[in-house]
C-alpha positions as a Markdown table, in Angstrom:
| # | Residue | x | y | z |
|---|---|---|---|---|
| 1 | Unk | 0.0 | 0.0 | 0.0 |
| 2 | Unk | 2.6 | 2.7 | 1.1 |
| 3 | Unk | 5.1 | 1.5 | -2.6 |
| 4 | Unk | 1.5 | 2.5 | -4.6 |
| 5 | Unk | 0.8 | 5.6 | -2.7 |
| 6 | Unk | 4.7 | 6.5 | -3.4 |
| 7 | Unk | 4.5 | 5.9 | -6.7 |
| 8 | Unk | 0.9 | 7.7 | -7.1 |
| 9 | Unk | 2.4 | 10.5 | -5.7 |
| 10 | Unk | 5.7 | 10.5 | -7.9 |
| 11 | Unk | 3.5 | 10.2 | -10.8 |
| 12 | Unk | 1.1 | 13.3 | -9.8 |
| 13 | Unk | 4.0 | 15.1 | -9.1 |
| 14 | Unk | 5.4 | 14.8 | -12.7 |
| 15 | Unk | 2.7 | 15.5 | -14.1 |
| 16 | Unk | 1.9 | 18.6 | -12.2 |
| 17 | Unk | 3.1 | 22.3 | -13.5 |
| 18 | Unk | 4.3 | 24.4 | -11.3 |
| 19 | Unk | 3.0 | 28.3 | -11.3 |
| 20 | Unk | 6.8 | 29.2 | -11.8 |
| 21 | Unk | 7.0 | 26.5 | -14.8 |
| 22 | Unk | 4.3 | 28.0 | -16.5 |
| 23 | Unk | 5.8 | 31.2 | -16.2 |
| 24 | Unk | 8.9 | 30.6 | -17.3 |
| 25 | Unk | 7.9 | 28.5 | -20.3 |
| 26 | Unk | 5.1 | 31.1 | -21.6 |
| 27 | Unk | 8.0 | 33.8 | -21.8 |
| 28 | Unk | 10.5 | 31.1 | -23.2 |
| 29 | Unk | 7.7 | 30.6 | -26.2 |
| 30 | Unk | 6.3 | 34.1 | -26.6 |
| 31 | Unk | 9.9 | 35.2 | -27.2 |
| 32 | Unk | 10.2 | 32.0 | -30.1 |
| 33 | Unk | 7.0 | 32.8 | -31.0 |
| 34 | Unk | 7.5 | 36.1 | -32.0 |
| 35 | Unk | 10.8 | 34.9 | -33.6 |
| 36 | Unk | 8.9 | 32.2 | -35.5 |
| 37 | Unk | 6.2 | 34.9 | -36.4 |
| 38 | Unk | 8.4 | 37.6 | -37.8 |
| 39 | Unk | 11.0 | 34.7 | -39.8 |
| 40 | Unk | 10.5 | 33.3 | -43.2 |
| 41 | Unk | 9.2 | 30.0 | -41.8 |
| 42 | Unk | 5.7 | 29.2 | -43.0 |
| 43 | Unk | 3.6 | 26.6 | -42.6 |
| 44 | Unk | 3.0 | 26.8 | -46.7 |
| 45 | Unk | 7.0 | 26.6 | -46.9 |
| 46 | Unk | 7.1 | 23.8 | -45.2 |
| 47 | Unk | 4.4 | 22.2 | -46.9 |
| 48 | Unk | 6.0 | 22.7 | -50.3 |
| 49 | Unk | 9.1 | 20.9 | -49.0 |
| 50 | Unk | 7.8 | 18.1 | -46.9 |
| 51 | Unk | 7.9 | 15.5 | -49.6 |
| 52 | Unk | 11.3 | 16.2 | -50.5 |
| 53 | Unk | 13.8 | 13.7 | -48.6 |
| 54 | Unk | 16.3 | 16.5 | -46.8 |
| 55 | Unk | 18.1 | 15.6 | -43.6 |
| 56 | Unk | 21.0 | 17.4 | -43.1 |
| 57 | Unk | 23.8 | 15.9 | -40.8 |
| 58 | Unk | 25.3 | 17.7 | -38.3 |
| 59 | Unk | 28.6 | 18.4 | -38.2 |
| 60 | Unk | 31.3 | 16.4 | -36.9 |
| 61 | Unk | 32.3 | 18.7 | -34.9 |
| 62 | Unk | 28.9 | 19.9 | -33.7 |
| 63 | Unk | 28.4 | 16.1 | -32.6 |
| 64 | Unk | 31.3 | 15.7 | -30.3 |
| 65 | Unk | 31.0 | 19.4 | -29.0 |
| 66 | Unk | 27.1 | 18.4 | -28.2 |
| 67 | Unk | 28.3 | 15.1 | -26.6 |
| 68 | Unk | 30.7 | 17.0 | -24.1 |
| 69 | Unk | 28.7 | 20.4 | -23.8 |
| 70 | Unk | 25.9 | 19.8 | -20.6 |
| 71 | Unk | 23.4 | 22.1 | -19.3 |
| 72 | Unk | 21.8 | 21.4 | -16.3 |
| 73 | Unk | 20.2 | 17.5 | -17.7 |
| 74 | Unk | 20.3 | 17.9 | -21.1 |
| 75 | Unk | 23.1 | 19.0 | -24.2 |
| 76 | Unk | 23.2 | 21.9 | -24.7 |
| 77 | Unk | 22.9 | 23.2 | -28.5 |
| 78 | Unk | 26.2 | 24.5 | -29.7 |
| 79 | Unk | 26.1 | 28.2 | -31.1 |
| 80 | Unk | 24.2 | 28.9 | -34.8 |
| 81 | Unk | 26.5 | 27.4 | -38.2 |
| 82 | Unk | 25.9 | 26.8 | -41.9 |
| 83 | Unk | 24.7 | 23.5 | -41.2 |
| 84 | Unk | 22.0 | 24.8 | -39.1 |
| 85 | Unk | 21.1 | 27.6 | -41.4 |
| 86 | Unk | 21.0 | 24.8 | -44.1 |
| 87 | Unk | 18.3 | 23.3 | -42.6 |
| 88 | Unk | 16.6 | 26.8 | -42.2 |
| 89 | Unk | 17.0 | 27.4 | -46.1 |
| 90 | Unk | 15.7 | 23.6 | -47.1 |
| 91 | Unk | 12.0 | 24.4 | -45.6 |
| 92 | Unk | 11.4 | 27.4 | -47.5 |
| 93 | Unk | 9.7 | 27.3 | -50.5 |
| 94 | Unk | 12.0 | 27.2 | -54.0 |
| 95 | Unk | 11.0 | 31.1 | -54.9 |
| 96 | Unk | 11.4 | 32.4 | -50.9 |
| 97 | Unk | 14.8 | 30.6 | -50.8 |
| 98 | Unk | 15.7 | 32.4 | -53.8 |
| 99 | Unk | 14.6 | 35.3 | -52.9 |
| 100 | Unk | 16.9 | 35.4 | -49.8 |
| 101 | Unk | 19.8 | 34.2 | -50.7 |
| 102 | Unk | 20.1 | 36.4 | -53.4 |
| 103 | Unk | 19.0 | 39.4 | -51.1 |
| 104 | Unk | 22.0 | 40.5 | -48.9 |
| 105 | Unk | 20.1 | 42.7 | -46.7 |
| 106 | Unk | 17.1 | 39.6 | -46.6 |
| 107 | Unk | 19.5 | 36.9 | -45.5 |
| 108 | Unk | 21.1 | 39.4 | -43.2 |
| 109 | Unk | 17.5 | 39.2 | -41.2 |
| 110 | Unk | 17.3 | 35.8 | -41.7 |
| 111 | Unk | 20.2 | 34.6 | -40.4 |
| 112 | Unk | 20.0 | 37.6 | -37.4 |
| 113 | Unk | 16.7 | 36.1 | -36.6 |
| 114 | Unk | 17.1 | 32.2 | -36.4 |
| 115 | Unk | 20.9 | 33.1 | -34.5 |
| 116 | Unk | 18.3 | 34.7 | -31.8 |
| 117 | Unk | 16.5 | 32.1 | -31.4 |
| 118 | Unk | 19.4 | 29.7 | -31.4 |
| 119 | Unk | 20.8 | 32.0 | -28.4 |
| 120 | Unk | 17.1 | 31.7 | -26.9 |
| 121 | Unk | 17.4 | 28.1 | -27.1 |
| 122 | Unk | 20.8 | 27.7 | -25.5 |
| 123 | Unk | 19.3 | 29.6 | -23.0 |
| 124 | Unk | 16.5 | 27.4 | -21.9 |
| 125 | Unk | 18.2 | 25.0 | -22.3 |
| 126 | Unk | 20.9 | 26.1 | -20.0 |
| 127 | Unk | 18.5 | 26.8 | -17.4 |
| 128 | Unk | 17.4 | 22.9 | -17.6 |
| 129 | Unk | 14.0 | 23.4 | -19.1 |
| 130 | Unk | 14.2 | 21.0 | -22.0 |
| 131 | Unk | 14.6 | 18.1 | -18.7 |
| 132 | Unk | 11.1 | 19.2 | -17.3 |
| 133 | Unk | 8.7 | 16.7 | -17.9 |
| 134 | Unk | 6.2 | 19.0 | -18.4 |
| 135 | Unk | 8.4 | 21.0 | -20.8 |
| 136 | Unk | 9.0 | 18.2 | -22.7 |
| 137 | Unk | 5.5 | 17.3 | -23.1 |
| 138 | Unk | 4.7 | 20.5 | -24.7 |
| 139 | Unk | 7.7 | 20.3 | -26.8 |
| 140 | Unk | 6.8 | 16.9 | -28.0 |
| 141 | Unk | 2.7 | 18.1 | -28.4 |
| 142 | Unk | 4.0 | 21.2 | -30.3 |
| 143 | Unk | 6.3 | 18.9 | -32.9 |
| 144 | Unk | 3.3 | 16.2 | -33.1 |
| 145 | Unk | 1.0 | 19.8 | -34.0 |
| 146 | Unk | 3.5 | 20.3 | -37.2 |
| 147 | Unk | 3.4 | 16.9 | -38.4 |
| 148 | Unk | -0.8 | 17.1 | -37.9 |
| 149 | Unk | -0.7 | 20.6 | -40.1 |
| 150 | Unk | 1.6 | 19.4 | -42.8 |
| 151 | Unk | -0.5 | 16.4 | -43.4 |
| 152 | Unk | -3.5 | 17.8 | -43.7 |
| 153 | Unk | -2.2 | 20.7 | -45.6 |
| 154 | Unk | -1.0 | 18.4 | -48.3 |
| 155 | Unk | -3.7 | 15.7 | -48.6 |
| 156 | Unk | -6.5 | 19.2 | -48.6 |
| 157 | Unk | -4.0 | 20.7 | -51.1 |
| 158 | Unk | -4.1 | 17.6 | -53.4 |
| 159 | Unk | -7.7 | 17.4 | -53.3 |
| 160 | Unk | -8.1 | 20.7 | -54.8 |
| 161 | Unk | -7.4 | 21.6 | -58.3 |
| 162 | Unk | -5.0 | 24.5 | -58.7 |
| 163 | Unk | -7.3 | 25.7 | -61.9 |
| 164 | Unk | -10.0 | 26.0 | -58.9 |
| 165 | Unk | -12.2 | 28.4 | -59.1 |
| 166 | Unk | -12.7 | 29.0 | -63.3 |
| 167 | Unk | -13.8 | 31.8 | -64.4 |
| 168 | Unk | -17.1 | 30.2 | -65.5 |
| 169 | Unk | -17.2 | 29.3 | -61.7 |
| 170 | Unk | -17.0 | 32.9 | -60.8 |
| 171 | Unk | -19.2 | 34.2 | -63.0 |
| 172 | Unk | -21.7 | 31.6 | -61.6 |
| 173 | Unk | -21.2 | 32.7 | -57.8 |
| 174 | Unk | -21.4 | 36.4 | -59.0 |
| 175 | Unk | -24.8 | 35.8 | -61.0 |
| 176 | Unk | -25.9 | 33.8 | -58.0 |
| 177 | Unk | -25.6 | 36.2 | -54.9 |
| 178 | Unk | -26.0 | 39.7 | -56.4 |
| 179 | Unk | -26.8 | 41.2 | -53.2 |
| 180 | Unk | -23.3 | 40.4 | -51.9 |
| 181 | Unk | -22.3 | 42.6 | -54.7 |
| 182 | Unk | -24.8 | 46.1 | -54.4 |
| 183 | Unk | -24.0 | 49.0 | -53.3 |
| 184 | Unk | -26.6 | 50.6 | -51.3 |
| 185 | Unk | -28.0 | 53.9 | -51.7 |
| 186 | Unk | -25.8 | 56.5 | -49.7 |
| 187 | Unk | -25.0 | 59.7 | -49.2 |
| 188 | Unk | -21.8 | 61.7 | -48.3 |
| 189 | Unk | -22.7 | 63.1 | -44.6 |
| 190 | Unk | -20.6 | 65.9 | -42.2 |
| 191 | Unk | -21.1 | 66.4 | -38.9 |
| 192 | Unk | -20.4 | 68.6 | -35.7 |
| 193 | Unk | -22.1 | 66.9 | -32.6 |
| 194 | Unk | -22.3 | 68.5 | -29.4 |
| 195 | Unk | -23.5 | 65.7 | -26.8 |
| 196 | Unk | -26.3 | 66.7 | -24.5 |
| 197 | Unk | -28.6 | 63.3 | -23.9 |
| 198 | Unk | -32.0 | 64.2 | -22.9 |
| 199 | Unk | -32.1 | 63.1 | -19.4 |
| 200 | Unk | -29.1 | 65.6 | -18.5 |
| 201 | Unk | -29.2 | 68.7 | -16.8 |
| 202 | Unk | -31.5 | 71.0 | -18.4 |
| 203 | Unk | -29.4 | 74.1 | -17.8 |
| 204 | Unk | -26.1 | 72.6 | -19.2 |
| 205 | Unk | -28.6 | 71.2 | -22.1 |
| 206 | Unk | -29.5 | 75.2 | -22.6 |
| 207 | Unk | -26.0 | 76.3 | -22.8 |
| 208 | Unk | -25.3 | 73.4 | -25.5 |
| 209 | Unk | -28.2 | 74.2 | -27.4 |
| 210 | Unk | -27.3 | 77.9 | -27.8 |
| 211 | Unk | -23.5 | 77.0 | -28.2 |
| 212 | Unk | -25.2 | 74.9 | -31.1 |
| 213 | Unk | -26.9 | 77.6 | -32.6 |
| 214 | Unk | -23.7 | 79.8 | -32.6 |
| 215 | Unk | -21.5 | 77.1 | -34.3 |
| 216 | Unk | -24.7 | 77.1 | -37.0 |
| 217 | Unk | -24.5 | 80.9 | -37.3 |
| 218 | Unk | -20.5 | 81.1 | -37.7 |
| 219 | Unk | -21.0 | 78.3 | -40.4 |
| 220 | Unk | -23.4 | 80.0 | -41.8 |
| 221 | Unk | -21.8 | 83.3 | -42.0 |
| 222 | Unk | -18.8 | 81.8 | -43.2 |
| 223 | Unk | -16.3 | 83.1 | -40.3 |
| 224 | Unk | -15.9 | 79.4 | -39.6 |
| 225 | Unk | -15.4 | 76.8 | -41.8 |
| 226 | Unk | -16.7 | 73.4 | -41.1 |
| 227 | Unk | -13.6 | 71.5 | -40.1 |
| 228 | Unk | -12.5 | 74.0 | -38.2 |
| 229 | Unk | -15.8 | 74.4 | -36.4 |
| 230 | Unk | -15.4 | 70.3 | -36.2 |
| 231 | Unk | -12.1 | 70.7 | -35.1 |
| 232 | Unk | -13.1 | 73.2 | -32.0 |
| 233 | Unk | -16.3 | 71.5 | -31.2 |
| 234 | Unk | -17.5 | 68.3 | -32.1 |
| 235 | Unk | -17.8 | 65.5 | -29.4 |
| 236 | Unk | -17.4 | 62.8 | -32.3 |
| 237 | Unk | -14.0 | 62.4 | -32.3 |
| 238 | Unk | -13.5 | 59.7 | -35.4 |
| 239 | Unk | -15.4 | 63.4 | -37.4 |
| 240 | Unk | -13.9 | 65.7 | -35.5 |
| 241 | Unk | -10.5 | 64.0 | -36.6 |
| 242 | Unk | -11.4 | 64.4 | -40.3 |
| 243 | Unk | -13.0 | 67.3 | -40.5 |
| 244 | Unk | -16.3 | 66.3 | -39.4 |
| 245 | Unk | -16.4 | 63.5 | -42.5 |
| 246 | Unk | -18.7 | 60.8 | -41.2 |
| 247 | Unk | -18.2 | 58.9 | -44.6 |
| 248 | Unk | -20.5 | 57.3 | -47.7 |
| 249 | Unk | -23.0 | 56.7 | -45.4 |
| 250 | Unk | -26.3 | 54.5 | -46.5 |
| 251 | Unk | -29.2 | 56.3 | -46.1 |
| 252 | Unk | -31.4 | 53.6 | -44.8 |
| 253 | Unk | -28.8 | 52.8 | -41.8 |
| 254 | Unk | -29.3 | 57.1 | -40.1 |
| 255 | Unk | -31.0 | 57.6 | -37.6 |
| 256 | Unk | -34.6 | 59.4 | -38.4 |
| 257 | Unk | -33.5 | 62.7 | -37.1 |
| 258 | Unk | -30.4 | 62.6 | -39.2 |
| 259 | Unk | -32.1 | 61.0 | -42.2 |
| 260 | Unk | -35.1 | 63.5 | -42.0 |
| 261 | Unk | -32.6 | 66.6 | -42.3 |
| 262 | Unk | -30.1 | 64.8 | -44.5 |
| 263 | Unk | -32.3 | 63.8 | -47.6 |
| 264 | Unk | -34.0 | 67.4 | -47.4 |
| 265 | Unk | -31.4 | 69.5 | -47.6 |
| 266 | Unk | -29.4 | 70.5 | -50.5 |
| 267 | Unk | -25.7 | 69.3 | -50.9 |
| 268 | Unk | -23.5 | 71.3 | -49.4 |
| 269 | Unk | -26.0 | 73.0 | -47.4 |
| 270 | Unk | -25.6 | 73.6 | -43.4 |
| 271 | Unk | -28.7 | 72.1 | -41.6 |
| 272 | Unk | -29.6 | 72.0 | -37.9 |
| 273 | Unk | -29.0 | 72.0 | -34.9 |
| 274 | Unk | -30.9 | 69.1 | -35.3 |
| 275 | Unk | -31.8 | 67.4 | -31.6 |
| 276 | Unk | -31.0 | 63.6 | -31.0 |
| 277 | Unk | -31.9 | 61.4 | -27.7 |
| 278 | Unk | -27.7 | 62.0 | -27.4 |
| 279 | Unk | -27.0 | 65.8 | -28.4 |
| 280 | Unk | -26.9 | 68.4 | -31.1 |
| 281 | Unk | -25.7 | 67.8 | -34.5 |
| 282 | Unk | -25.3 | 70.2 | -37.2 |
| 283 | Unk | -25.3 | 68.8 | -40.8 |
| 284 | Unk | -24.0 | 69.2 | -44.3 |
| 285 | Unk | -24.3 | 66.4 | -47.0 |
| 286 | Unk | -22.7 | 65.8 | -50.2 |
| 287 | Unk | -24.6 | 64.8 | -53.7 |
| 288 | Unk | -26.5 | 61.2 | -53.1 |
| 289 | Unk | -24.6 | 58.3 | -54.6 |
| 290 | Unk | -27.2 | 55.7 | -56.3 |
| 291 | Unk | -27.4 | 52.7 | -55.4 |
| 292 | Unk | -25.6 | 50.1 | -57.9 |
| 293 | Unk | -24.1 | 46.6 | -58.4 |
| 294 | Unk | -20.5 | 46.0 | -58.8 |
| 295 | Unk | -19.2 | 44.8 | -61.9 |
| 296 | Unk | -17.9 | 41.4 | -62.4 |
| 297 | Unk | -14.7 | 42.5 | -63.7 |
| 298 | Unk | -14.2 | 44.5 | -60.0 |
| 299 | Unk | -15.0 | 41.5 | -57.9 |
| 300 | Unk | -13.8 | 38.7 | -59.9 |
| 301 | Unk | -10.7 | 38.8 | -57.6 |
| 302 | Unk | -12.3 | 38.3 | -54.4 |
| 303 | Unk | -15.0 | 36.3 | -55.3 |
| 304 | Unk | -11.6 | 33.8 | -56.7 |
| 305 | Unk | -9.8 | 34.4 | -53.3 |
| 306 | Unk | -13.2 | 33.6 | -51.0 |
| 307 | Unk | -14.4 | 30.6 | -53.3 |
| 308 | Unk | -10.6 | 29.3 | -52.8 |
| 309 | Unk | -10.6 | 29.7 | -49.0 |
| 310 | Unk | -13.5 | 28.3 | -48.7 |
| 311 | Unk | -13.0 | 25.2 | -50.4 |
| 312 | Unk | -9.6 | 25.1 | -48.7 |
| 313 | Unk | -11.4 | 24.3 | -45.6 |
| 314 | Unk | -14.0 | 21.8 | -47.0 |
| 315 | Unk | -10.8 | 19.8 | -47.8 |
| 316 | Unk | -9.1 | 20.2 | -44.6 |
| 317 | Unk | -12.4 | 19.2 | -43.0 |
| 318 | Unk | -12.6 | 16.2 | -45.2 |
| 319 | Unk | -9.2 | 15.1 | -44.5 |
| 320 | Unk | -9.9 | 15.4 | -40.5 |
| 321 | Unk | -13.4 | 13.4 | -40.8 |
| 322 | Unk | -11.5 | 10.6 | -42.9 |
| 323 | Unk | -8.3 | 10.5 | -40.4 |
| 324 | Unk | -11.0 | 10.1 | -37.6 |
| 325 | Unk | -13.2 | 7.5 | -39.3 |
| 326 | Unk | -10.0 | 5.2 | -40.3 |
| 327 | Unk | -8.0 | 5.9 | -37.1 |
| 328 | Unk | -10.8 | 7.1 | -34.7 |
| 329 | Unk | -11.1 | 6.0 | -31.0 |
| 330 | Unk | -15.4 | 5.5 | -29.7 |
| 331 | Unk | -15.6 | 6.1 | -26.5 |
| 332 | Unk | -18.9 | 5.5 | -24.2 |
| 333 | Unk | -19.9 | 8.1 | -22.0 |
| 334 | Unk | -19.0 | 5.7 | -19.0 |
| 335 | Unk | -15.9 | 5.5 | -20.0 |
| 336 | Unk | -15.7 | 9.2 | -20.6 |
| 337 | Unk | -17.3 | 10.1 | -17.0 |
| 338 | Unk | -14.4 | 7.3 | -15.5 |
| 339 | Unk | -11.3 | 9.2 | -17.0 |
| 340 | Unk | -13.1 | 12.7 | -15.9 |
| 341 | Unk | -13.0 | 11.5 | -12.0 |
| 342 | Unk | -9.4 | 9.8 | -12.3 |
| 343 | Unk | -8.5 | 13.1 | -13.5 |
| 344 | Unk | -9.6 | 15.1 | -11.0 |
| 345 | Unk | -8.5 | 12.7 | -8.1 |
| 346 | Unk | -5.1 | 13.1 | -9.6 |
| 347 | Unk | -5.4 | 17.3 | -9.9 |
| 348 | Unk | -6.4 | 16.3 | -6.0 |
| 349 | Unk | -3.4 | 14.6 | -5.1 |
| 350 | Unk | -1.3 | 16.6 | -6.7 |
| 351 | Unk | -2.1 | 19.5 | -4.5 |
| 352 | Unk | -2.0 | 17.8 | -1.5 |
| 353 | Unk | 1.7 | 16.5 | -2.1 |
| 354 | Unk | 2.6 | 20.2 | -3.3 |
């Protein structure tokens, strides 16, 4: 009894992450995240290259300097060479790899960036983190997560014909969903708001309303100019920031005291103050734009793009559904609810030996 309840405790106790663990490991992968982000390492690169039978040797030398060289459990890896920046160049994809090397400025950052992250590695690994068994379980779910990606990128990427979408295609998802393709009816709308909601103080709502009326009068008059009335103030600070430009707006989506003024007046004309539940707003509007459909020749390229994304992750889907049919584990719900309590007995144990 006491050898089992030894051993259950070693085992919860491996298992278990510390807080400082965590810690540690997040800022050891955000930094080789961000690395990994800003490199020329794609998932698409590696996916053009995976077929390809590459497996550069280390060096002699790096062998025997990686057998004598310990951190604290585990080798540590010996500083960035060509061999390693070989293996960088093999996984990019033929036209990237050409684009680097012949870019001395590009394989500058390259080679800066993956000798940072060699450093960062050294590093950790210096500081023992590659020997934590919870380290090295994320390291190993993070390498089985590349080998999951690559395979279904390339069984989805052979199911689907690079010829996909055809212009007949296109044309047929244009013809078939013109509404994703009109232009509503709008109408080019300025504005200087001044807020005062209803339920506010009704003397401060005075003083707003005649400061209101002054702005109007100084537009009117032509001492001020509307941005520069905007400028000194409206309460809309997107406007305000762009000379009181709310934008194309459609004319069914304004409010009704907005719309109401807006369709009335005359382009270019100065109307209000015109009262809202949230303030004053004085308005000027620019000629209406009809509505209208966007030609096919206009949206051909994102119709392509969207019809290609989207059938991009059909095929992915179809590839996971397949895996999971051939390889798939069925599990009853008793089994399910068994693993769910051994689970949590174990989270219990855990912080009782901590």
């Amino acid at each position: 009894m006491a050898t089992s309840s030894k051993a259950r405790r070693n085992q919860t106790a491996a298992a278990h992450v510390s807080g400082a663990a965590r810690s540690t490991l997040l800022w050891v992968f955000i930094a080789i995240g961000a690395l990994l982000v800003a490199g020329a390492l794609t998932a698409t690169s590696l996916g053009d290259r995976i077929g390809l039978k590459f497996s550069p040797a280390p060096s002699a030398a790096a062998k025997s300097n990686g057998a004598q060289a310990k951190g604290r459990g585990s080798a540590v890896t010996e500083p960035f060479g060509i061999d390693d920046l070989r293996s960088v160049v093999a996984v990019l994809s033929e036209a990237e790899r050409a684009r680097v090397i012949g870019d001395k400025a590009a394989f500058a950052q390259l080679v800066q960036r993956e000798a940072a992250r060699r450093s960062l590695i050294r590093a950790a690994q210096s500081a023992g983190l590659d020997s934590r068994p919870e380290i090295a379980l994320l390291m190993q779910r993070n390498s089985e997560q590349v080998l999951v990606d690559s395979f279904v990128q390339l069984k989805a990427g052979a199911a689907l014909s690079a010829e996909f979408p055809s212009d007949a295609q296109v044309k047929a998802f244009y013809e078939n969903n013109p509404e994703r393709f009109r232009l509503d009816e709008r109408i080019p709308v300025w504005q200087i708001f001044l807020s005062a909601p209803k339920d506010g103080d009704p003397a401060a709502v005075t003083e707003i309303e005649k400061q209101a009326k002054a702005t109007a009068k100084a537009l009117k008059s032509g001492t001020l100019t509307f941005a520069e009335a905007a400028a000194q103030n409206s309460d809309h600070e997107p406007s305000r920031l762009n000379g009181g430009f709310m934008g194309n707006l459609r004319i069914s989506e304004l409010i009704p005291e907005i719309k109401a003024v807006a369709v009335e007046a005359k382009p270019g004309e100065i109307s209000g103050p015109v009262r809202s539940a949230a303030g004053f707003h004085l308005i000027k509007r620019g000629e209406r734009i009809e509505a209208r459909t966007l030609p096919l020749e206009r949206v051909a390229p994102q119709i392509r793009a969207s019809m290609r994304q989207a059938a991009e992750t059909r095929a992915r889907q179809r590839v996971v559904t397949q895996a999971q049919q051939q390889f798939g584990v069925t599990l009853s719900e008793a089994e399910l609810e068994r693993w769910r309590q051994t689970l949590g007995n174990d989270s219990i144990a855990a912080k009782r030996v901590d």
